[in-house]
């Protein structure tokens, strides 16, 4: 790769893009002569901590309202984000969760092999006013707000790429209302009929007290088969003659449509306004999920799997429950509005996964056991408390301000238990036989405590020109504890496994790291006489560091057949002097971004067309990236040198006439390393699975984000007698190819580009509606993420290694929705 040549080409694209955006910016002060009948509805958002029109806010923000969510049938964030410029969600199915990538800020492999975690860590999600990562079902929402670019001053840690806010509908005081909704659909590759049922009830007990309850139950029947599930781990042959029906029947118990998903979600809220000056809402949210397996394909691997066949040997169920109690109070003090937002959240997760391939590729002799199958149980618990207090000025003067404080405590406990049935007896009598084949046991505890103070002050220099300055001071401490044991090599008197509920008695927290720092923001905007606005923003963001867990390696360390330890930079790990660790495997530290952005918010055709866009450049320091440890190939995170992203995004909404609406978006992003990273990408040199590493170099494109993506949505409404309507909608979203590893290194798979189309037709009456729809109209086979590479397509002592696989999106589905409302 000629890095300089590629960078020059990218710079030319970026300059042309800046020129393209400069055209609407330059002419934004002109009038809009064309007249049409209808006018777009004004969208009010609260992302700036004030209720303002989205067209008047000089920052990059998109808002998808509840009406649009229902109209397009969005079920979760990945559906919605396909129609928002500048954001890419790597949808890996409910079992594995989503990785959220905004403006290319991702340097990790685009696979989440072990669970949902935190969506990638560069974008924070908020439920109302409470920071909480959850892939919330999009039911009974007022809107979803997506802020692009660093939001560190007002929103804090984890908003290097942006922030996503789920804004629920509050209880209202208009008496009684009741909605019931039902959805039934079927996949082209599945055999069952899936359903999504729910209701919302709002009741006002008086003119100042009301409750609102909403409950939904999703029962997705799945579309991924697990044809290679062994009948009994450690006894059944996982790699028989696949062409022999009798052998496969004797060893396998296939599971059809195993990636089922059951989600029970909802909330109940009570709102009280004892006076015009006070508004308080207490809300309990819950979301309980049960997943039967992964949305994964093994067709690129070593077993005869089809496009929608998993290669795994055991089923991989996973349960995830999230609860949140939120109290939000606002008080009008006359000169300012005081807001208190208190959140208490908890999460529990438990699941099983196939661990066979990892152990085979370690080449520790597992592969010599003819019926070897391993699996891992994982249990996690998290508890979060957050409190924010802020004052927002309400005066009409030339100066406005925001000041506030934030406190957060997050506790996380986890156990991982790895089982190798029958292997102990096979490998020799020196292994212990009394732990139900428990081969590996790890416990982790963390406690993160964060304190922050923030503020913004705005100056209206003239009626049209404004300047805003913002700052945030943060201070956090991270305490950790870890226990890693290999019971086969441990005396029974020194180790016994314990349940998750006892982890606090077994592991004592100790300070791991403590950091404090400052973040700043500068924004200036100019609004022309016709309301069009141009702006410039400089903003910063950060995310916290953490420990990789595991013990430190001894000073003189030679890798052995078992044992997990992590190396310090410069530490020798083998018999040769050149065997020296290049990176810190033990801990990783905060990374930060500086964002420079020029944008425009414009309205044309007497309010019937909005055209918004921005050009951005982001300097990313010490990016956190994923790699593996030298010993045992364990997944770890390290700090790289530096990276940068640049690009632009455009969004348009045109109310052509009373009946026809057209929306579209387009974005371009170029993201690459700007400093080399030693030992960044793990690779191997077949035959065998010995670990090698490739360095990341200056100019390597970052993974997880397409260079270009666009979407189109059209809606046509035909009026009928009696005020009823027939509405026909069509949407199409497309994204460019996506790298799965930085610089496409390690013989990694570059995911092909894809586009997906949706079509709906509905009959809408005053109190009810019925909608027929087709999602993924052309039945596109879409690979959304990938794990490892084709180098792992090897056979070790008769065992087929199935490490190379892809996550896939759903095939075509056809369904019908019904809604009935009582007001």
XYZ file of N, CA, C and O in Angstrom, residues 46-50 52 153-154 336-337 388-394 399-405 453-458 468-471 521:
140
model
N -34.167 18.378 23.008
C -33.628 18.914 24.267
C -32.171 18.541 24.460
O -31.672 18.541 25.584
N -31.477 18.196 23.376
C -30.101 17.728 23.484
C -29.166 18.777 24.070
O -28.177 18.445 24.723
N -29.471 20.067 23.859
C -28.635 21.133 24.404
C -29.061 21.536 25.807
O -28.604 22.531 26.340
N -29.949 20.737 26.415
C -30.529 20.971 27.748
C -31.555 22.092 27.730
O -31.983 22.559 28.783
N -31.939 22.538 26.524
C -33.055 23.454 26.342
C -33.945 22.903 25.238
O -33.461 22.244 24.320
N -35.505 23.269 21.968
C -35.262 24.132 20.817
C -35.567 23.370 19.542
O -35.501 22.134 19.487
N -18.378 17.924 27.063
C -18.639 18.950 28.074
C -19.983 18.752 28.765
O -20.085 18.809 29.991
N -21.037 18.483 28.009
C -22.360 18.320 28.615
C -22.666 16.873 28.990
O -23.460 16.625 29.894
N -33.652 30.611 36.340
C -33.075 29.403 35.776
C -33.971 28.215 36.075
O -34.843 28.260 36.961
N -33.755 27.147 35.341
C -34.456 25.889 35.588
C -33.481 24.902 36.222
O -32.404 24.643 35.683
N -27.143 13.676 38.548
C -26.758 14.926 37.903
C -27.660 16.046 38.403
O -28.878 15.877 38.515
N -27.037 17.174 38.705
C -27.745 18.410 39.037
C -27.268 19.492 38.084
O -26.053 19.639 37.876
N -28.192 20.236 37.518
C -27.770 21.316 36.631
C -28.761 22.461 36.683
O -29.959 22.272 36.912
N -28.235 23.643 36.459
C -29.011 24.870 36.338
C -28.886 25.378 34.908
O -27.771 25.482 34.376
N -30.025 25.697 34.311
C -30.051 26.216 32.940
C -30.765 27.555 32.968
O -31.932 27.645 33.387
N -30.085 28.595 32.538
C -30.669 29.930 32.585
C -31.892 30.012 31.677
O -31.970 29.340 30.642
N -32.837 30.866 32.066
C -34.077 31.028 31.290
C -34.320 32.461 30.841
O -35.364 32.760 30.266
N -26.916 36.885 27.318
C -26.061 35.853 27.919
C -26.937 34.720 28.441
O -27.925 34.938 29.124
N -26.566 33.490 28.103
C -27.231 32.304 28.641
C -26.160 31.353 29.160
O -25.014 31.388 28.715
N -26.532 30.496 30.089
C -25.516 29.655 30.713
C -26.120 28.352 31.228
O -27.325 28.217 31.425
N -25.237 27.385 31.415
C -25.556 26.086 32.017
C -24.425 25.750 32.979
O -23.247 25.921 32.652
N -24.759 25.282 34.167
C -23.743 24.839 35.115
C -24.288 23.603 35.821
O -25.492 23.497 36.104
N -23.404 22.612 36.085
C -23.903 21.401 36.714
C -22.797 20.516 37.258
O -21.599 20.777 37.084
N -23.227 19.482 37.949
C -22.323 18.489 38.495
C -22.868 17.093 38.252
O -24.086 16.890 38.129
N -17.670 18.252 36.961
C -18.335 19.547 37.000
C -18.262 20.136 35.594
O -17.215 20.049 34.935
N -19.370 20.721 35.132
C -19.404 21.182 33.748
C -20.181 22.490 33.656
O -20.950 22.858 34.555
N -19.963 23.171 32.554
C -20.691 24.402 32.329
C -20.521 24.905 30.917
O -19.558 24.557 30.221
N -21.490 25.691 30.472
C -21.418 26.383 29.195
C -21.954 27.798 29.381
O -22.856 28.021 30.200
N -21.403 28.718 28.615
C -21.899 30.089 28.620
C -21.977 30.559 27.172
O -21.054 30.359 26.382
N -23.131 31.136 26.822
C -23.349 31.604 25.471
C -23.531 33.110 25.427
O -24.133 33.710 26.328
N -20.507 30.260 21.954
C -20.698 29.442 23.146
C -19.365 28.821 23.559
O -18.640 28.277 22.722
N -19.062 28.924 24.862
C -17.866 28.303 25.434
C -18.310 27.268 26.462
O -19.240 27.527 27.249
N -17.649 26.115 26.469
C -18.004 25.067 27.419
C -16.766 24.392 27.979
O -15.700 24.385 27.356
N -16.889 23.825 29.182
C -15.774 23.123 29.818
C -16.326 22.058 30.751
O -17.453 22.158 31.256
N -14.973 23.153 24.837
C -15.815 23.281 23.657
C -15.888 24.759 23.264
O -15.967 25.636 24.132
